[in-house]
XYZ file of C-alpha atoms in Angstrom:
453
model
C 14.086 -36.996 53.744
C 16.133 -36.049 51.023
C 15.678 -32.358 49.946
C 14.926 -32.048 46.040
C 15.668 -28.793 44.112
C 13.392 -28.359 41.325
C 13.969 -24.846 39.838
C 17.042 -26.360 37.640
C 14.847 -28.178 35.544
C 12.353 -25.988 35.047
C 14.549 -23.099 33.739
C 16.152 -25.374 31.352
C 12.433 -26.689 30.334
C 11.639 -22.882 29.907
C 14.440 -22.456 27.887
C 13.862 -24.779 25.846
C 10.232 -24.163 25.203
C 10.845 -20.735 24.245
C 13.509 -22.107 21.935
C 10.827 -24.578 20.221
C 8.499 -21.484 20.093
C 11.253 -19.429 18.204
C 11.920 -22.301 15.835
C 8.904 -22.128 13.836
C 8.720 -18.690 13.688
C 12.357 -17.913 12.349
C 11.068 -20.806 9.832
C 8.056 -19.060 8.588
C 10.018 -15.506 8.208
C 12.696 -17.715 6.548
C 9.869 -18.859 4.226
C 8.129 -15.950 4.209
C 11.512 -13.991 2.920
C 12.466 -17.017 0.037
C 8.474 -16.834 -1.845
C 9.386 -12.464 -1.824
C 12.587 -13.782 -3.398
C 11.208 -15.893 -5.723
C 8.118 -13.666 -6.336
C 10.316 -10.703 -7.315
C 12.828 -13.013 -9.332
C 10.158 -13.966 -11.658
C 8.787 -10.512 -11.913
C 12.411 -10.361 -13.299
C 12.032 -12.785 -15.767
C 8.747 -11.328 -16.580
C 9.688 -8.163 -17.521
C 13.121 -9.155 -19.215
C 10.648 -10.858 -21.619
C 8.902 -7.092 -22.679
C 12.490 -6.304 -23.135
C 12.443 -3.804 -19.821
C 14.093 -4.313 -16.397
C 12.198 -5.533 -13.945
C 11.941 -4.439 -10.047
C 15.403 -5.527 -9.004
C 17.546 -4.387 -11.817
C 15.930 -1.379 -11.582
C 16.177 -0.627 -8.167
C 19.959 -1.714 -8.643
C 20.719 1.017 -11.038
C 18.764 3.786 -8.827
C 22.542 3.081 -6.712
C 24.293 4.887 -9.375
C 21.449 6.194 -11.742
C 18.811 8.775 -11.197
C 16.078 7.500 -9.362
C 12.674 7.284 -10.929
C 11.353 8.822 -7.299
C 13.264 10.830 -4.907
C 10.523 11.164 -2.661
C 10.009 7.493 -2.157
C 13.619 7.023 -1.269
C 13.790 9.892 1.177
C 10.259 9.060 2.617
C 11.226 5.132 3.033
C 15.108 5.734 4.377
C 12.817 7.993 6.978
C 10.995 5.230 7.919
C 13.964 3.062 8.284
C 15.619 5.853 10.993
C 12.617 5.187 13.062
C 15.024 2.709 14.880
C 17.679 5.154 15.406
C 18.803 7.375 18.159
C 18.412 11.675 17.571
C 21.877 12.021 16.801
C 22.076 8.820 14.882
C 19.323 9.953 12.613
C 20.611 13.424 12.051
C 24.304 11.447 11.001
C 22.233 9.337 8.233
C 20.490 12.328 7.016
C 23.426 14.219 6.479
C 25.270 11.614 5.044
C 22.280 10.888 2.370
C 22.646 14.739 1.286
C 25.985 14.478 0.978
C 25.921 11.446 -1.517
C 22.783 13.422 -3.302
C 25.189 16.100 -3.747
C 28.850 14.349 -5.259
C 26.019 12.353 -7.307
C 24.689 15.434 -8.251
C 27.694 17.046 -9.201
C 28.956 14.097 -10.990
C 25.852 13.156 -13.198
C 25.876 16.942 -14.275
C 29.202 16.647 -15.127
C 28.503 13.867 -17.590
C 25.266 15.324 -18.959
C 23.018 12.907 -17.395
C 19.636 12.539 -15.971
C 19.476 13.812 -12.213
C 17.566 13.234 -9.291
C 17.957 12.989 -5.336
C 17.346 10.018 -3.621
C 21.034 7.609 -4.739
C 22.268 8.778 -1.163
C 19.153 7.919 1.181
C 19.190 4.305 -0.789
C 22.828 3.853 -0.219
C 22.362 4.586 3.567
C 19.840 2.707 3.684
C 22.152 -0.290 2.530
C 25.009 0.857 4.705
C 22.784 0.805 7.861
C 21.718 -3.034 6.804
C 25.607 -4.158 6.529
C 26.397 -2.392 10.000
C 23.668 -3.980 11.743
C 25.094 -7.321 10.236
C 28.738 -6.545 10.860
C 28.569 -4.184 14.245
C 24.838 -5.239 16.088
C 24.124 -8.201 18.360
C 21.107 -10.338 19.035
C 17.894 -7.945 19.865
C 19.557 -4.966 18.030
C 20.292 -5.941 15.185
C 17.069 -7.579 14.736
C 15.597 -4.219 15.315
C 17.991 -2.445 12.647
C 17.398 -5.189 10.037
C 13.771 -4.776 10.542
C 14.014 -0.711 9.969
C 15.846 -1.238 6.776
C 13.480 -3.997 5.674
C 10.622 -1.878 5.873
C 12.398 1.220 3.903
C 13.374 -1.534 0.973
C 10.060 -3.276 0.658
C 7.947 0.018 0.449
C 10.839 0.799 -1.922
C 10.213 -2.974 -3.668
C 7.049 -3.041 -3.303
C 6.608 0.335 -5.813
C 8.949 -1.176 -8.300
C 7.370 -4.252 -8.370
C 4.334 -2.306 -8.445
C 5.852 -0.778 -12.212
C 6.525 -4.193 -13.082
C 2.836 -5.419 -12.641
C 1.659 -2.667 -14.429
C 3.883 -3.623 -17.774
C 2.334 -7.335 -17.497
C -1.284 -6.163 -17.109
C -0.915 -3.721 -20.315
C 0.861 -7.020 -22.055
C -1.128 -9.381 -21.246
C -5.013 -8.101 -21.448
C -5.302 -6.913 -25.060
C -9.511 -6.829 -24.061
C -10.246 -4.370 -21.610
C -13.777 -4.275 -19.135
C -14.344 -0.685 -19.431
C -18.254 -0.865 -21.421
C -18.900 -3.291 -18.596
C -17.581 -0.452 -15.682
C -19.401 2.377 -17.463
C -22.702 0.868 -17.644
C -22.508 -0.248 -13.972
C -21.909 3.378 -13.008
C -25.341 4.409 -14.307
C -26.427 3.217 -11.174
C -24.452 5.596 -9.307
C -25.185 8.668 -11.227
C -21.763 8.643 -13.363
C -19.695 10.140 -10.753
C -16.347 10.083 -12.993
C -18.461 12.913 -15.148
C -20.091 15.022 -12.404
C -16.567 15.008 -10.415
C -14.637 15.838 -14.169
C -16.600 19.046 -14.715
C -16.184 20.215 -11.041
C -12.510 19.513 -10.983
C -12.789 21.550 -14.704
C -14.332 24.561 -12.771
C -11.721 25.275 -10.596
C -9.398 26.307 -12.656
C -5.676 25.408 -12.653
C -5.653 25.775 -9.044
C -7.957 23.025 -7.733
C -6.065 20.709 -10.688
C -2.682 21.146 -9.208
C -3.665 20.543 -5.663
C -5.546 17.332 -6.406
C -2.466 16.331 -8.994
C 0.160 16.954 -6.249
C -2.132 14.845 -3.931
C -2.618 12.525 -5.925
C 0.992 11.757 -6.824
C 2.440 12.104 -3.613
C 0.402 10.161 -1.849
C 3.191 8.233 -0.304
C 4.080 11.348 1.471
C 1.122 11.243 3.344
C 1.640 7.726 4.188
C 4.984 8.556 5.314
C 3.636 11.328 7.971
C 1.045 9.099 9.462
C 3.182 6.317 9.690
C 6.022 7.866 11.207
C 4.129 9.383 14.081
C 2.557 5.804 14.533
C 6.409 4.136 14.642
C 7.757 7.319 16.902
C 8.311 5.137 19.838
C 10.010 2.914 18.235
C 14.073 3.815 19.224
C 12.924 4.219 23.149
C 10.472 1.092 23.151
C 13.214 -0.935 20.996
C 10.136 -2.777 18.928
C 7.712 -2.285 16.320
C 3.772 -1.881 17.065
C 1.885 -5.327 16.563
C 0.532 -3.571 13.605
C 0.667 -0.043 11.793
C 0.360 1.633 7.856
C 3.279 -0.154 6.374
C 1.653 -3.600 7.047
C -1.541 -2.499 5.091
C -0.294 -0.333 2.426
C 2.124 -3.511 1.820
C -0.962 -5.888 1.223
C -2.583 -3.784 -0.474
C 0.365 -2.939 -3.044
C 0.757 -6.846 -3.104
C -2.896 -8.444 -3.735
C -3.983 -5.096 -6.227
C -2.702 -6.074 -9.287
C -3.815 -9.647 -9.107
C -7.710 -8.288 -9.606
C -5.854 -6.015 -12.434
C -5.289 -9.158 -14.118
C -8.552 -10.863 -13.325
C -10.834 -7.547 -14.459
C -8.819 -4.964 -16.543
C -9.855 -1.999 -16.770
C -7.603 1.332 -17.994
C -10.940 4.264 -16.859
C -13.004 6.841 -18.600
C -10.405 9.275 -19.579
C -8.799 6.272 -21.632
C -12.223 4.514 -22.706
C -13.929 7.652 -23.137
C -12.036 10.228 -23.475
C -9.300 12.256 -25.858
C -6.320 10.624 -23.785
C -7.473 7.684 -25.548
C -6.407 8.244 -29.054
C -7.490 6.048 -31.579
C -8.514 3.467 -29.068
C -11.239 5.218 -27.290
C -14.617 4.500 -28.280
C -15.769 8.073 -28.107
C -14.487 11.674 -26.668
C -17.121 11.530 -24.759
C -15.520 12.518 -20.812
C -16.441 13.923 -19.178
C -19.308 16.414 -20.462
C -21.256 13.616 -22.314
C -22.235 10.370 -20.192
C -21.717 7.199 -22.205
C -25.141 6.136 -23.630
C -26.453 2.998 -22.742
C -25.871 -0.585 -24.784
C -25.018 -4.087 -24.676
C -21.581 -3.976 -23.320
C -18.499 -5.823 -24.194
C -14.772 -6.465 -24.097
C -12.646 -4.244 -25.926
C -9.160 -3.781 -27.506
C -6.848 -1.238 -26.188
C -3.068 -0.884 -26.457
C -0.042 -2.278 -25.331
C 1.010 0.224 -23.496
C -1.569 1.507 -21.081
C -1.521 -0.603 -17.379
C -4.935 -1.811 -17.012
C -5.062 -0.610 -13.252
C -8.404 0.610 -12.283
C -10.373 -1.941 -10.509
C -9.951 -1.580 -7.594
C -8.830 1.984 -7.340
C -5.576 1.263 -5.522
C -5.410 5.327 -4.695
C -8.743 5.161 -3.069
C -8.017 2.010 -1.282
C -4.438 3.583 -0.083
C -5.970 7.019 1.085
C -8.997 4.938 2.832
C -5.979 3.157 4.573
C -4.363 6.643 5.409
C -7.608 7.802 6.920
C -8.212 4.944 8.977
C -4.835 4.654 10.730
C -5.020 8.610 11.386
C -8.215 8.728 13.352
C -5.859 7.589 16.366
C -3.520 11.045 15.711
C -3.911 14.353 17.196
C -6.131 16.677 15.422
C -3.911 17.817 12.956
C -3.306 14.096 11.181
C -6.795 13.709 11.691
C -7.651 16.734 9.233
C -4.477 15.248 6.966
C -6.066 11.969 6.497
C -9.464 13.149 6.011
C -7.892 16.030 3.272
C -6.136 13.283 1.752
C -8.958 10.965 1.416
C -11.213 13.736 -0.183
C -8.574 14.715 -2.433
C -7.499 11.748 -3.442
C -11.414 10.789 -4.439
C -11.688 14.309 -6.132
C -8.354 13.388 -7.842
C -9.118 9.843 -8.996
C -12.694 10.762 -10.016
C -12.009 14.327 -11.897
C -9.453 13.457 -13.876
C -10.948 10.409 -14.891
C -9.105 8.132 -13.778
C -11.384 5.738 -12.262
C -14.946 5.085 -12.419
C -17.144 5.603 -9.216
C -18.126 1.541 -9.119
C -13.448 1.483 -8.862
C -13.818 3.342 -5.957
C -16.535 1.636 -3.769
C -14.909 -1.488 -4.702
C -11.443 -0.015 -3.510
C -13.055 0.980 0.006
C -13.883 -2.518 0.424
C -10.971 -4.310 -0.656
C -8.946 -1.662 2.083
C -11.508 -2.770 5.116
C -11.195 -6.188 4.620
C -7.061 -6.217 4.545
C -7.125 -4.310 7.232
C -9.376 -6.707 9.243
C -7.163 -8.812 8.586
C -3.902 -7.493 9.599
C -5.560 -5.982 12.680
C -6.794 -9.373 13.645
C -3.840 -11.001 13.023
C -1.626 -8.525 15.347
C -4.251 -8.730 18.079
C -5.420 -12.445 18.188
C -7.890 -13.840 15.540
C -11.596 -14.551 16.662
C -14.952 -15.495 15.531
C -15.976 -10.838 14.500
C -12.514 -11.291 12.915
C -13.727 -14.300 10.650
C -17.116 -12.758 10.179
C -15.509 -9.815 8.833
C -13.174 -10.860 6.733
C -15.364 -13.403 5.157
C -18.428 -10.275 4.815
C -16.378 -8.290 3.372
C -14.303 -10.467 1.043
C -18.089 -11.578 -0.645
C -19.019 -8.216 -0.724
C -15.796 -7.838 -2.736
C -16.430 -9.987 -4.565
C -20.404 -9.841 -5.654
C -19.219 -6.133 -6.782
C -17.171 -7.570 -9.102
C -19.725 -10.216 -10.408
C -22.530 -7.912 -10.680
C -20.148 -5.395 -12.585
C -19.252 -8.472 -14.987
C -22.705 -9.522 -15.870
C -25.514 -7.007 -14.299
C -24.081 -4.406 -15.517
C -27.273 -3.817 -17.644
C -29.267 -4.266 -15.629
C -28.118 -1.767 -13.132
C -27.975 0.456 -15.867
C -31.171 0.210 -16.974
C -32.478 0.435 -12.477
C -30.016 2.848 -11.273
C -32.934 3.203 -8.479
C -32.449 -0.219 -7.336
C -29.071 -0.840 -8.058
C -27.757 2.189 -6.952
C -29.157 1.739 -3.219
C -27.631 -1.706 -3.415
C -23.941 -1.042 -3.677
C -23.960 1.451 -1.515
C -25.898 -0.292 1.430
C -23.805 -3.074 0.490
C -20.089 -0.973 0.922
C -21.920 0.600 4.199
C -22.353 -2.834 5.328
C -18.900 -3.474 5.444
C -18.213 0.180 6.629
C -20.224 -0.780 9.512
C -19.000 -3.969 10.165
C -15.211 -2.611 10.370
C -16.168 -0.045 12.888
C -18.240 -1.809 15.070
C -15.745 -4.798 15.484
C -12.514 -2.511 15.648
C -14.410 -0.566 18.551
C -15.207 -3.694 20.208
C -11.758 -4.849 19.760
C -10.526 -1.511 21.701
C -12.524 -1.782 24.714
C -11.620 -5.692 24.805
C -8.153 -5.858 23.663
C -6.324 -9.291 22.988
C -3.647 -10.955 24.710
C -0.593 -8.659 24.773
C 2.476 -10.274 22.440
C 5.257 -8.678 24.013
C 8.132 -9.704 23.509
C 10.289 -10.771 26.776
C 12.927 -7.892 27.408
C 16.804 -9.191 27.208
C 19.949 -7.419 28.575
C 22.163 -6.083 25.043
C 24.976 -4.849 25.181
C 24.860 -0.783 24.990
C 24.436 -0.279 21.289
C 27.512 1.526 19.133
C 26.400 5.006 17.216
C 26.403 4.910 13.475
């Protein structure tokens, strides 16, 4: 009998297959990557129309301009050195300070605006044309990857501007009697939380402002200690912060557009100007009427529901609970702040931030399922809490007077109905834990050592 040797096949068959399985994925990134291009390009054209730049012009000019946001360039060049080695990272760092610095000296030379952050976006460039002129294969997938993530959470707050200028351009009629009268139901939370915020003085104002406005910094903390075995492991987690805050950033602004609202200290309040209905926030509560749409200017983003803040810092506290102890009290402090912040300065209206809790669960069912494996709790979730989502909205829309005029009733309602999804999330994640999905780890190749920066 004639001996056969079937292992030659089947290693070519292998190959093969796991070339057919890399196919469609490189496709769907490739996709993936051309609608970003195409989204931001007409954000472009958008804003070119208001006479402004829009998201890519903008950050363009940050090369050689001050930067709107120092912080963000820092905090997403940090994340982008989550793929590099000690000494690597400390060469990038330095290098970023010493661009800051001739920029510095140079744009105070000429008189003109200043502000760190030129240098970490330049090396955050420079590391994206070494990995494409000096990395191979696996590594400089993994390089590419840590500057994508530093540009989009760059992109993603420019684009972020952007949608702001088309909501305050587009919806001359904002929703705001509608919000107002809805928050009967919850006791008017924007007021109680204003004259608390007004007791503390200038001290609790500038710790809840400072929050407030930097709350990409604690993003940035609880994201890098979730991508801190990144440069040993050579690969991202299935799924961390980024991912969320991304979605988040990316799907707000649609509802802008569907139910604008600009919040009490606008509406209601002396920030309002002419346009307010009353100066009335936040020692008088609004009385109670037939609500309707109303005029506001051109200038203020209609950005309140959801409350995008409260949906970020609910994301922040979720993906710290995993963290030692001390990010564990940071995301709780920055989810308390942030709700003291968005609430006492009157910024948002307490029916914003249930809604914003909501929309934040159900993304990051998503995601979470998506990473792990999707399954029948993932669908029941997602589907739960996207009609929760949405039945807030409608009932805001069109019950609002009636949930003003049974706050006992109402009230209850919403909040059983955001627990429901509260306790839907939990439950299912904690399932999920003890009965994790299939692993998708990628097969380990042989690179050749990689060169320092």
């Amino acid at each position: 009998m004639i001996s056969e040797e079937p292992r030659a096949l089947p290693r070519e068959n292998s190959a093969t297959a796991s070339g057919n399985r890399r196919r469609p994925r490189a496709l769907l990134w490739a996709a993936v990557g051309l609608t970003g291009l195409g989204f931001l390009v007409a954000l472009e054209i958008a804003a070119r129309h208001y006479g402004v730049p829009g998201p890519i012009v903008s950050q363009a000019r940050e090369a050689v301009y001050a930067p709107r946001s120092g912080t963000v360039l820092y905090a997403s060049m940090a994340l982008m050195m989550v793929v590099l080695t000690w000494r690597q990272r400390f060469v990038a760092l330095g290098a970023a300070i010493g661009i800051d610095l001739v920029f510095w000296l140079v744009r105070s030379a000429a008189g003109a605006e200043n502000m760190v952050g030129s240098g970490a976006l330049w090396v955050t460039l420079g590391c994206a044309v070494f990995a494409l002129v000096r990395r191979t294969g696996a590594e400089r997938a993994l390089l590419l990857k840590g500057v994508g993530l530093a540009l989009l959470l760059v992109a993603g707050r420019k684009t972020g501007y952007t949608w702001l200028l088309i909501t305050s351009k587009t919806r001359p009629m904002v929703l705001d009697q509608y919000v107002a009268a809805a928050d009967h139901a919850l006791g008017n939370p924007s007021w109680v939380a204003g004259r608390i915020v007004e007791a503390t003085g200038p001290i609790g104002h500038h710790v809840l402002d400072w929050v407030y406005i930097q709350l990409a910094v604690g993003a940035v903390l609880v994201a890098l200690y979730q991508l801190r075995n990144v440069a040993t492991e050579r690969r991202f987690p299935a799924h961390h912060l980024v991912r969320t805050f991304l979605v988040v950033g990316l799907l707000g602004p649609g509802i802008y557009m569907v139910f604008p609202v600009v919040g009490p200290i606008l509406a209601y309040g002396v920030d309002g100007g002419q346009w307010a209905l009353a100066n009335l926030w936040p020692h008088t509560t609004p009385p109670l009427g037939v609500p309707q749409p109303m005029p506001f200017d051109e200038v203020t983003p209609r950005n309140c529901m959801p409350s995008l803040h409260t949906a970020w810092a609910t994301a922040i506290f979720i993906h710290s609970r995993k963290g030692p102890r001390a990010l564990r009290f940071l995301g709780a402090f920055w989810l308390v702040a942030t709700l003291g912040a968005t609430l006492g300065f009157g910024y948002h209206y307490g029916a914003d931030i249930i809604s914003g809790v909501v929309f934040t669960l159900t993304i990051e069912a998503a995601l979470r399922a998506l990473a792990r494996g999707w399954d029948r709790r993932a669908t029941l979730l997602v589907v739960h809490g996207t009609a929760v989502f949405t039945a807030l909205l409608v009932s805001y829309r069109f019950l609002s007077v009636e949930m003003a005029g049974h706050p006992w009733v109402f009230g209850p309602l919403l909040l059983l109905a955001t627990a429901s999804v509260v306790y839907g999330y939990v439950r299912t994640t904690r399932l999920w834990d003890r009965q994790p999905g299939p692993a998708r780890v990628p097969a380990q190749r042989r690179e050749p050592e990689p060169e320092l920066v």
